[in-house]
Coordinates of C-alpha atoms in Angstrom, one line a residue:
X1 CA -111.9 -27.7 -18.1
X2 CA -113.4 -24.1 -17.9
X3 CA -116.3 -22.0 -17.2
X4 CA -119.7 -23.4 -17.6
X5 CA -118.4 -26.9 -19.3
X6 CA -116.7 -27.7 -16.0
X7 CA -119.8 -26.2 -14.0
X8 CA -122.4 -28.1 -15.7
X9 CA -120.4 -31.5 -15.5
X10 CA -119.7 -31.2 -12.2
X11 CA -123.3 -30.6 -11.2
X12 CA -124.6 -33.0 -13.1
X13 CA -122.3 -35.8 -11.7
X14 CA -123.0 -34.5 -8.0
X15 CA -126.8 -34.6 -8.3
X16 CA -126.7 -37.4 -10.7
X17 CA -125.3 -39.5 -7.6
X18 CA -127.6 -37.7 -5.0
X19 CA -130.5 -39.3 -7.5
X20 CA -129.1 -43.0 -7.9
X21 CA -128.6 -42.9 -4.2
X22 CA -132.2 -42.2 -3.4
X23 CA -133.1 -45.0 -5.7
X24 CA -133.6 -47.8 -2.9
X25 CA -136.8 -45.7 -1.7
X26 CA -139.9 -46.5 -2.5
X27 CA -141.2 -47.1 -6.1
X28 CA -143.8 -44.4 -5.6
X29 CA -141.2 -42.0 -4.5
X30 CA -138.9 -42.9 -7.8
X31 CA -142.0 -42.6 -10.1
X32 CA -142.3 -38.9 -8.6
X33 CA -138.9 -38.1 -10.6
X34 CA -140.3 -38.2 -13.9
X35 CA -142.2 -34.7 -12.9
X36 CA -140.4 -31.6 -11.5
X37 CA -137.2 -32.9 -10.9
X38 CA -135.6 -32.2 -14.2
X39 CA -136.7 -28.5 -14.8
X40 CA -135.5 -28.0 -11.1
X41 CA -132.2 -29.9 -11.8
X42 CA -131.8 -27.6 -15.1
X43 CA -132.4 -24.4 -12.9
X44 CA -129.9 -25.2 -10.4
X45 CA -127.1 -25.6 -12.8
X46 CA -128.0 -22.7 -14.5
X47 CA -127.7 -20.9 -11.0
X48 CA -124.6 -22.4 -10.5
X49 CA -123.4 -21.0 -14.3
X50 CA -123.8 -17.7 -13.4
X51 CA -121.5 -17.3 -10.4
X52 CA -118.7 -19.6 -11.9
X53 CA -115.9 -17.4 -13.6
X54 CA -115.8 -17.5 -17.3
X55 CA -113.0 -17.2 -20.2
X56 CA -113.4 -13.4 -21.8
X57 CA -114.8 -13.5 -25.6
X58 CA -114.3 -17.2 -27.1
X59 CA -114.5 -15.8 -30.6
X60 CA -111.0 -13.8 -30.6
X61 CA -107.9 -15.3 -30.1
X62 CA -105.6 -14.4 -27.4
X63 CA -101.4 -15.0 -27.7
X64 CA -99.2 -14.0 -25.0
X65 CA -95.4 -13.2 -26.0
X66 CA -92.4 -11.1 -25.2
X67 CA -88.8 -11.0 -24.3
X68 CA -86.4 -10.2 -21.3
X69 CA -83.1 -8.4 -22.6
X70 CA -80.5 -7.6 -20.0
X71 CA -77.0 -6.9 -20.6
X72 CA -73.8 -5.5 -18.1
X73 CA -72.2 -2.4 -20.0
X74 CA -68.7 -1.3 -19.6
X75 CA -67.6 2.1 -20.0
X76 CA -64.3 4.0 -20.1
X77 CA -64.8 8.0 -20.7
X78 CA -61.3 8.9 -20.8
X79 CA -61.0 9.4 -17.3
X80 CA -63.6 7.3 -15.2
X81 CA -64.6 3.5 -16.1
X82 CA -67.6 1.5 -14.9
X83 CA -69.9 -1.4 -15.8
X84 CA -73.7 -1.2 -15.0
X85 CA -76.3 -3.6 -15.5
X86 CA -78.9 -2.3 -17.8
X87 CA -81.8 -3.3 -19.9
X88 CA -80.4 -3.3 -23.5
X89 CA -82.9 -0.7 -25.2
X90 CA -81.9 -1.9 -28.7
X91 CA -84.6 -4.2 -28.0
X92 CA -85.6 -3.8 -24.6
X93 CA -87.9 -6.4 -22.3
X94 CA -91.7 -6.5 -22.8
X95 CA -94.5 -8.3 -22.6
X96 CA -97.2 -8.2 -25.3
X97 CA -100.9 -9.5 -25.5
X98 CA -102.5 -9.8 -29.4
X99 CA -105.0 -11.6 -30.9
X100 CA -107.4 -11.7 -34.1
X101 CA -111.1 -12.8 -35.2
X102 CA -112.4 -13.6 -38.3
X103 CA -115.2 -11.7 -40.1
X104 CA -115.2 -13.5 -43.1
X105 CA -113.2 -15.2 -45.5
X106 CA -111.6 -11.7 -46.6
X107 CA -111.8 -9.8 -43.5
X108 CA -110.2 -10.2 -39.8
X109 CA -110.2 -8.0 -37.0
X110 CA -107.5 -7.8 -34.1
X111 CA -105.7 -6.0 -31.4
X112 CA -102.2 -5.8 -29.8
X113 CA -101.3 -4.7 -26.6
X114 CA -97.4 -4.3 -25.5
X115 CA -95.8 -3.3 -22.5
X116 CA -92.2 -2.1 -22.4
X117 CA -90.1 -2.9 -19.2
X118 CA -87.1 -1.2 -17.8
X119 CA -85.1 -2.0 -14.9
X120 CA -82.1 0.5 -16.1
X121 CA -82.0 1.8 -19.2
X122 CA -78.8 1.8 -21.6
X123 CA -79.4 4.9 -23.3
X124 CA -79.9 7.2 -20.5
X125 CA -77.3 5.9 -17.4
X126 CA -74.8 8.6 -16.7
X127 CA -71.6 8.4 -14.9
X128 CA -73.6 9.1 -11.9
X129 CA -76.4 7.4 -12.5
X130 CA -76.2 3.5 -13.2
X131 CA -80.2 3.1 -13.6
X132 CA -80.7 6.2 -15.6
X133 CA -83.9 7.7 -13.9
X134 CA -83.1 11.4 -13.6
X135 CA -86.4 11.1 -15.9
X136 CA -89.1 8.8 -14.0
X137 CA -90.3 7.7 -17.4
X138 CA -87.0 6.4 -18.4
X139 CA -87.1 3.4 -16.2
X140 CA -90.1 1.1 -15.3
X141 CA -93.1 0.3 -17.3
X142 CA -94.3 2.2 -20.7
X143 CA -97.2 1.5 -23.1
X144 CA -95.6 0.5 -26.2
X145 CA -98.4 -0.2 -28.2
X146 CA -102.3 -0.4 -27.4
X147 CA -104.4 -0.1 -30.9
X148 CA -107.0 -2.4 -32.9
X149 CA -107.1 -3.1 -36.7
X150 CA -109.3 -4.0 -39.4
X151 CA -107.9 -6.0 -42.1
X152 CA -108.6 -7.3 -45.6
X153 CA -106.5 -9.1 -47.7
X154 CA -107.8 -7.5 -51.0
X155 CA -107.4 -3.8 -49.6
X156 CA -105.1 -3.6 -46.8
X157 CA -105.1 -2.9 -43.0
X158 CA -106.1 0.2 -41.1
X159 CA -105.5 0.7 -37.2
X160 CA -106.0 3.2 -34.5
X161 CA -104.3 3.8 -31.1
X162 CA -100.9 3.8 -29.9
X163 CA -98.4 2.1 -32.5
X164 CA -95.4 2.2 -34.6
X165 CA -95.7 5.1 -37.3
X166 CA -95.1 4.2 -40.8
X167 CA -92.1 5.4 -40.9
X168 CA -90.7 3.7 -37.6
X169 CA -87.0 2.0 -38.0
X170 CA -86.9 2.5 -41.8
X171 CA -83.2 3.2 -41.3
X172 CA -82.8 0.1 -39.5
X173 CA -83.5 -2.9 -42.2
X174 CA -82.1 -5.9 -40.7
X175 CA -82.1 -9.7 -41.2
X176 CA -79.4 -10.7 -38.7
X177 CA -79.5 -11.5 -35.3
X178 CA -77.6 -8.0 -34.4
X179 CA -81.0 -6.0 -34.5
X180 CA -82.2 -7.1 -31.0
X181 CA -78.6 -6.1 -29.5
X182 CA -76.4 -3.5 -31.7
X183 CA -78.6 -1.5 -34.1
X184 CA -76.3 0.1 -36.4
X185 CA -78.3 3.3 -37.1
X186 CA -79.5 3.8 -33.7
X187 CA -76.4 4.1 -31.7
X188 CA -77.8 6.2 -28.8
X189 CA -79.2 2.8 -27.4
X190 CA -75.7 1.4 -26.2
X191 CA -74.6 4.3 -23.5
X192 CA -74.9 7.7 -25.1
X193 CA -76.3 8.9 -21.9
X194 CA -73.3 9.5 -20.5
X195 CA -72.3 13.3 -20.2
X196 CA -69.3 14.5 -22.7
X197 CA -65.8 14.6 -21.0
X198 CA -63.1 17.3 -21.8
X199 CA -59.8 16.4 -22.3
X200 CA -58.7 17.8 -19.2
X201 CA -61.1 15.6 -17.2
X202 CA -64.1 18.1 -16.5
X203 CA -67.6 16.4 -16.8
X204 CA -70.1 18.3 -19.1
X205 CA -74.1 18.5 -18.6
X206 CA -74.2 17.8 -22.2
X207 CA -74.8 14.1 -23.0
X208 CA -73.4 12.7 -26.0
X209 CA -77.0 11.8 -27.3
X210 CA -77.8 15.8 -27.3
X211 CA -75.6 15.8 -30.4
X212 CA -78.3 14.1 -32.4
X213 CA -81.0 16.2 -33.4
X214 CA -80.7 17.0 -29.3
X215 CA -83.4 14.0 -29.2
X216 CA -80.8 11.4 -30.0
X217 CA -82.5 9.6 -32.5
X218 CA -81.1 9.5 -36.2
X219 CA -82.3 11.8 -39.1
X220 CA -84.9 10.3 -41.3
X221 CA -86.0 7.5 -38.6
X222 CA -89.6 7.6 -37.6
X223 CA -91.0 7.0 -34.5
X224 CA -92.9 3.9 -32.4
X225 CA -95.0 5.4 -29.6
X226 CA -97.7 7.5 -31.4
X227 CA -101.7 8.0 -31.0
X228 CA -102.1 7.6 -34.9
X229 CA -104.3 6.1 -37.8
X230 CA -102.0 4.0 -40.1
X231 CA -103.1 2.3 -43.3
X232 CA -101.1 -0.6 -44.6
X233 CA -101.6 -1.8 -48.0
X234 CA -101.9 -5.5 -48.9
X235 CA -98.2 -7.5 -50.5
X236 CA -97.5 -7.2 -54.1
X237 CA -94.7 -8.7 -55.6
X238 CA -92.6 -8.3 -52.0
X239 CA -93.9 -4.6 -51.9
X240 CA -95.6 -2.9 -48.9
X241 CA -96.7 0.5 -48.5
X242 CA -98.1 2.1 -46.0
X243 CA -98.9 5.9 -44.4
X244 CA -100.0 7.3 -41.1
X245 CA -101.2 10.5 -39.6
X246 CA -101.2 11.7 -35.8
X247 CA -103.0 14.8 -34.0
X248 CA -101.3 18.1 -33.9
X249 CA -99.8 17.5 -36.2
X250 CA -97.1 14.5 -38.0
X251 CA -97.9 12.5 -41.2
X252 CA -95.7 9.6 -42.7
X253 CA -95.5 7.2 -45.6
X254 CA -93.1 4.7 -46.3
X255 CA -92.5 1.6 -49.1
X256 CA -91.0 -1.8 -47.7
X257 CA -90.0 -4.5 -49.4
X258 CA -88.3 -8.0 -48.6
X259 CA -87.8 -10.8 -50.8
X260 CA -85.2 -14.0 -52.1
X261 CA -84.0 -14.1 -55.4
X262 CA -80.4 -15.4 -56.7
X263 CA -79.5 -17.0 -53.0
X264 CA -79.9 -13.8 -51.4
X265 CA -82.3 -12.9 -48.9
X266 CA -83.5 -8.8 -49.0
X267 CA -85.0 -6.6 -46.8
X268 CA -85.3 -3.0 -47.5
X269 CA -87.0 0.3 -46.9
X270 CA -87.6 3.9 -47.5
X271 CA -89.9 6.7 -45.9
X272 CA -90.8 10.3 -45.4
X273 CA -91.9 12.0 -42.2
X274 CA -93.2 15.2 -41.6
X275 CA -93.7 16.9 -38.4
X276 CA -95.4 20.2 -37.3
X277 CA -97.0 22.3 -34.7
X278 CA -96.4 21.3 -30.9
X279 CA -94.2 18.6 -29.2
X280 CA -96.7 16.0 -29.2
X281 CA -94.2 13.7 -31.1
X282 CA -91.7 11.6 -29.2
X283 CA -89.4 12.4 -32.1
X284 CA -88.1 15.7 -32.4
X285 CA -86.9 18.9 -34.7
X286 CA -83.7 20.6 -34.1
X287 CA -85.8 23.9 -32.9
X288 CA -87.3 22.1 -29.8
X289 CA -83.9 21.2 -28.2
X290 CA -83.3 23.0 -24.5
X291 CA -87.1 21.8 -23.3
X292 CA -88.2 24.8 -24.8
X293 CA -92.2 23.8 -26.3
X294 CA -92.6 25.8 -29.6
X295 CA -94.2 25.0 -32.9
X296 CA -92.3 22.8 -35.1
X297 CA -91.7 21.9 -39.0
X298 CA -89.1 19.4 -40.1
X299 CA -88.9 16.9 -42.9
X300 CA -87.1 13.6 -42.3
X301 CA -86.2 11.5 -45.3
X302 CA -84.2 7.8 -44.6
X303 CA -84.4 4.5 -45.7
X304 CA -82.1 1.2 -45.9
X305 CA -81.6 -2.0 -46.5
X306 CA -80.5 -5.3 -45.5
X307 CA -78.8 -8.3 -47.8
X308 CA -77.6 -11.8 -46.6
X309 CA -76.3 -14.3 -49.0
X310 CA -77.4 -17.8 -48.0
X311 CA -74.9 -20.1 -48.6
X312 CA -72.1 -18.4 -47.4
X313 CA -74.0 -16.1 -44.5
X314 CA -72.1 -12.9 -45.8
X315 CA -74.4 -10.0 -45.0
X316 CA -74.5 -6.1 -45.2
X317 CA -76.5 -3.8 -43.4
X318 CA -76.7 -0.2 -44.6
X319 CA -78.9 3.0 -43.5
X320 CA -79.0 6.9 -44.5
X321 CA -81.1 9.6 -43.2
X322 CA -81.3 13.5 -43.4
X323 CA -83.8 16.4 -41.7
X324 CA -84.3 19.8 -42.4
X325 CA -85.8 22.3 -39.7
X326 CA -87.8 25.3 -40.9
X327 CA -88.2 26.8 -37.7
X328 CA -84.6 26.8 -36.4
X329 CA -83.2 30.0 -37.7
X330 CA -86.8 31.7 -36.5
X331 CA -85.8 31.4 -32.9
X332 CA -84.5 33.7 -30.6
X333 CA -80.8 31.4 -30.0
X334 CA -80.8 31.4 -33.9
X335 CA -82.6 34.1 -35.3
X336 CA -80.4 36.3 -37.8
X337 CA -77.6 34.1 -37.8
X338 CA -78.6 31.8 -41.1
X339 CA -77.1 28.6 -38.5
X340 CA -77.1 25.3 -40.6
X341 CA -80.7 23.8 -40.3
X342 CA -80.0 20.3 -41.6
X343 CA -78.6 16.9 -40.2
X344 CA -77.4 13.6 -41.7
X345 CA -76.0 10.3 -41.1
X346 CA -75.3 7.1 -42.9
X347 CA -73.8 3.7 -41.6
X348 CA -72.8 0.2 -42.5
X349 CA -72.4 -3.0 -40.7
X350 CA -71.5 -6.0 -42.4
X351 CA -70.5 -9.5 -41.5
X352 CA -71.0 -13.4 -41.5
X353 CA -74.0 -15.3 -39.7
X354 CA -73.9 -19.0 -40.3
X355 CA -74.9 -21.9 -38.7
X356 CA -71.4 -23.6 -37.9
X357 CA -72.5 -25.2 -34.4
X358 CA -75.7 -27.2 -34.0
X359 CA -76.3 -24.9 -30.9
X360 CA -77.6 -21.8 -33.6
X361 CA -76.1 -19.3 -36.0
X362 CA -73.1 -17.2 -34.8
X363 CA -72.7 -13.7 -35.6
X364 CA -69.5 -12.1 -36.6
X365 CA -69.6 -8.4 -37.7
X366 CA -67.8 -4.7 -37.5
X367 CA -69.8 -1.5 -38.1
X368 CA -69.3 2.4 -38.8
X369 CA -71.7 5.2 -37.9
X370 CA -71.4 8.6 -39.0
X371 CA -73.4 11.9 -38.2
X372 CA -73.1 15.3 -39.2
X373 CA -75.4 17.7 -37.9
X374 CA -76.0 21.4 -37.6
X375 CA -77.3 23.9 -35.1
X376 CA -79.6 22.7 -31.9
X377 CA -82.0 25.1 -30.3
X378 CA -79.7 24.1 -26.9
X379 CA -77.2 26.4 -24.8
X380 CA -74.4 25.4 -22.4
X381 CA -73.3 27.6 -19.4
X382 CA -70.4 29.4 -19.6
X383 CA -68.8 27.6 -16.7
X384 CA -69.8 24.2 -18.7
X385 CA -66.6 21.8 -19.0
X386 CA -66.5 21.6 -22.5
X387 CA -67.2 25.2 -23.2
X388 CA -64.5 27.1 -25.0
X389 CA -62.0 29.1 -22.8
X390 CA -63.0 32.6 -22.7
X391 CA -66.7 31.9 -24.1
X392 CA -69.5 33.1 -22.0
X393 CA -73.1 31.2 -22.2
X394 CA -72.9 29.4 -25.9
X395 CA -75.2 27.9 -28.0
X396 CA -74.8 24.2 -30.3
X397 CA -73.6 25.6 -33.8
X398 CA -72.4 22.0 -35.6
X399 CA -72.2 18.6 -33.9
X400 CA -70.6 15.6 -35.0
X401 CA -70.4 11.8 -34.1
X402 CA -68.6 9.0 -35.2
X403 CA -68.5 5.2 -34.1
X404 CA -66.8 2.5 -35.3
X405 CA -67.1 -1.3 -33.4
X406 CA -67.1 -5.0 -33.8
X407 CA -68.9 -8.0 -32.1
X408 CA -70.2 -11.4 -32.4
X409 CA -73.1 -13.6 -31.0
X410 CA -74.1 -16.9 -30.8
X411 CA -77.8 -18.2 -31.1
X412 CA -79.4 -21.2 -29.0
X413 CA -82.3 -22.5 -31.3
X414 CA -83.4 -24.6 -28.4
X415 CA -83.9 -21.9 -25.8
X416 CA -85.0 -19.0 -28.4
X417 CA -81.9 -17.2 -26.3
X418 CA -79.0 -15.1 -28.3
X419 CA -76.0 -14.7 -26.4
X420 CA -73.7 -11.0 -27.4
X421 CA -70.9 -9.4 -27.0
X422 CA -70.0 -5.9 -28.6
X423 CA -67.5 -3.1 -28.7
X424 CA -68.0 0.7 -29.7
X425 CA -65.5 3.7 -30.1
X426 CA -67.3 6.7 -29.9
X427 CA -65.7 10.3 -31.1
X428 CA -67.4 13.5 -30.6
X429 CA -67.5 17.0 -32.5
X430 CA -69.1 20.1 -31.1
X431 CA -68.9 23.5 -32.2
X432 CA -70.1 26.4 -30.0
X433 CA -71.1 30.0 -30.9
X434 CA -70.5 32.3 -28.0
X435 CA -74.2 34.2 -27.4
X436 CA -72.5 37.5 -26.5
X437 CA -69.9 37.4 -29.5
X438 CA -71.0 35.2 -32.0
X439 CA -67.3 33.9 -32.1
X440 CA -67.0 30.0 -32.7
X441 CA -64.8 27.6 -31.5
X442 CA -64.6 23.7 -31.3
X443 CA -64.6 21.9 -28.1
X444 CA -62.2 19.4 -27.2
X445 CA -64.0 15.8 -26.0
X446 CA -62.3 13.1 -24.9
X447 CA -63.4 9.6 -26.8
X448 CA -65.6 6.9 -25.2
X449 CA -65.4 3.0 -25.4
X450 CA -68.5 0.8 -25.0
X451 CA -68.5 -2.9 -24.3
X452 CA -72.0 -4.6 -24.0
X453 CA -72.4 -8.2 -22.8
X454 CA -75.8 -10.1 -22.7
X455 CA -78.5 -12.3 -23.9
X456 CA -82.0 -11.8 -25.0
X457 CA -84.7 -14.6 -24.4
X458 CA -87.9 -14.8 -26.5
X459 CA -91.2 -16.2 -25.4

């Protein structure tokens, strides 16, 4: 019972009881009830309804959803090891609100509000900061989605606001449980905020994630939290096209496929992203490194696919991407050097996912990730632990990252929960250029081991 319905029913019951109680009075008094009593009764009910809390717009639906994804990450950088409790940023905790309303048989309008929640950040913690809150925005609440849309079954959908760009997750197609705790492409989410450690034990000021286009994102990948206008086509034969644009400036296009045939489930995606002008986008070009705002111009191209054989549960996920920066060699750091302005990655994840237990699906997998990058507009000091002996202040000339790992997960269908355990071994390559002499040298960096154990529960 809500709003005016409750008020009207309750008031009618009370007043009716009062009227019946007065029925024992004179017949003349009872006869007077036929005049102004009902008008007065309706007036009083209207007054009470006006002061009663009501539900919002009844024409538009409201659905509340979300998830909690917490884990323990154990890390060993060769000289120090520890374990931290973190929010797993592969698919972080969140709460959301969405709804829609029919306009007619073909059109509908709707909205989505989604808030991300981090108690501690799995991709920003360091050896000395288990929370990962060197920057205040890296923990707490953040807006993931805040947009409205208008959708037609015939013509597609247009949305406006903070939302995923068309090419978001374009390199991460995944039909398995690993998408929530061990993305095979976006490896920075699992502990790569840790600082590099030199072979003699010195701790650098440079994080592993800084080797990946400086921002930690893989080449070819779009962005999520952008104020944009996006169009998404109707699905035709399993294919859906989309395009988005955001101010000052970026734009992208994407094509996705989802289908089943010959006993296989398939998902695939390909996209192109152009970033120009200022640093309004969350995703970066190589020229933006070092916290130096400047005009940008880079192009991302990426894609991925996920294939699951339904009867055996065998699966393969694979992604790749490339980025080219047209501004890098005009920066003060690299002007005239003909530095490498490209970066590339590829990755695979394969295994088996099958319901051997009545509890839910079990997933067993292995994975490999390989990144090769050119120069990044960022430098390190002469005394940094990973700088080359005899070098002064230096710039990042080339980078590389190789990751291999394996893991398992167990679904608990009745609790909408997945328990998971994963291991990754990380090796880094770093070539530095002495700013004064132009000499090149390779840093000697210790490998990193990471174990991540936790659970995600959805509601």
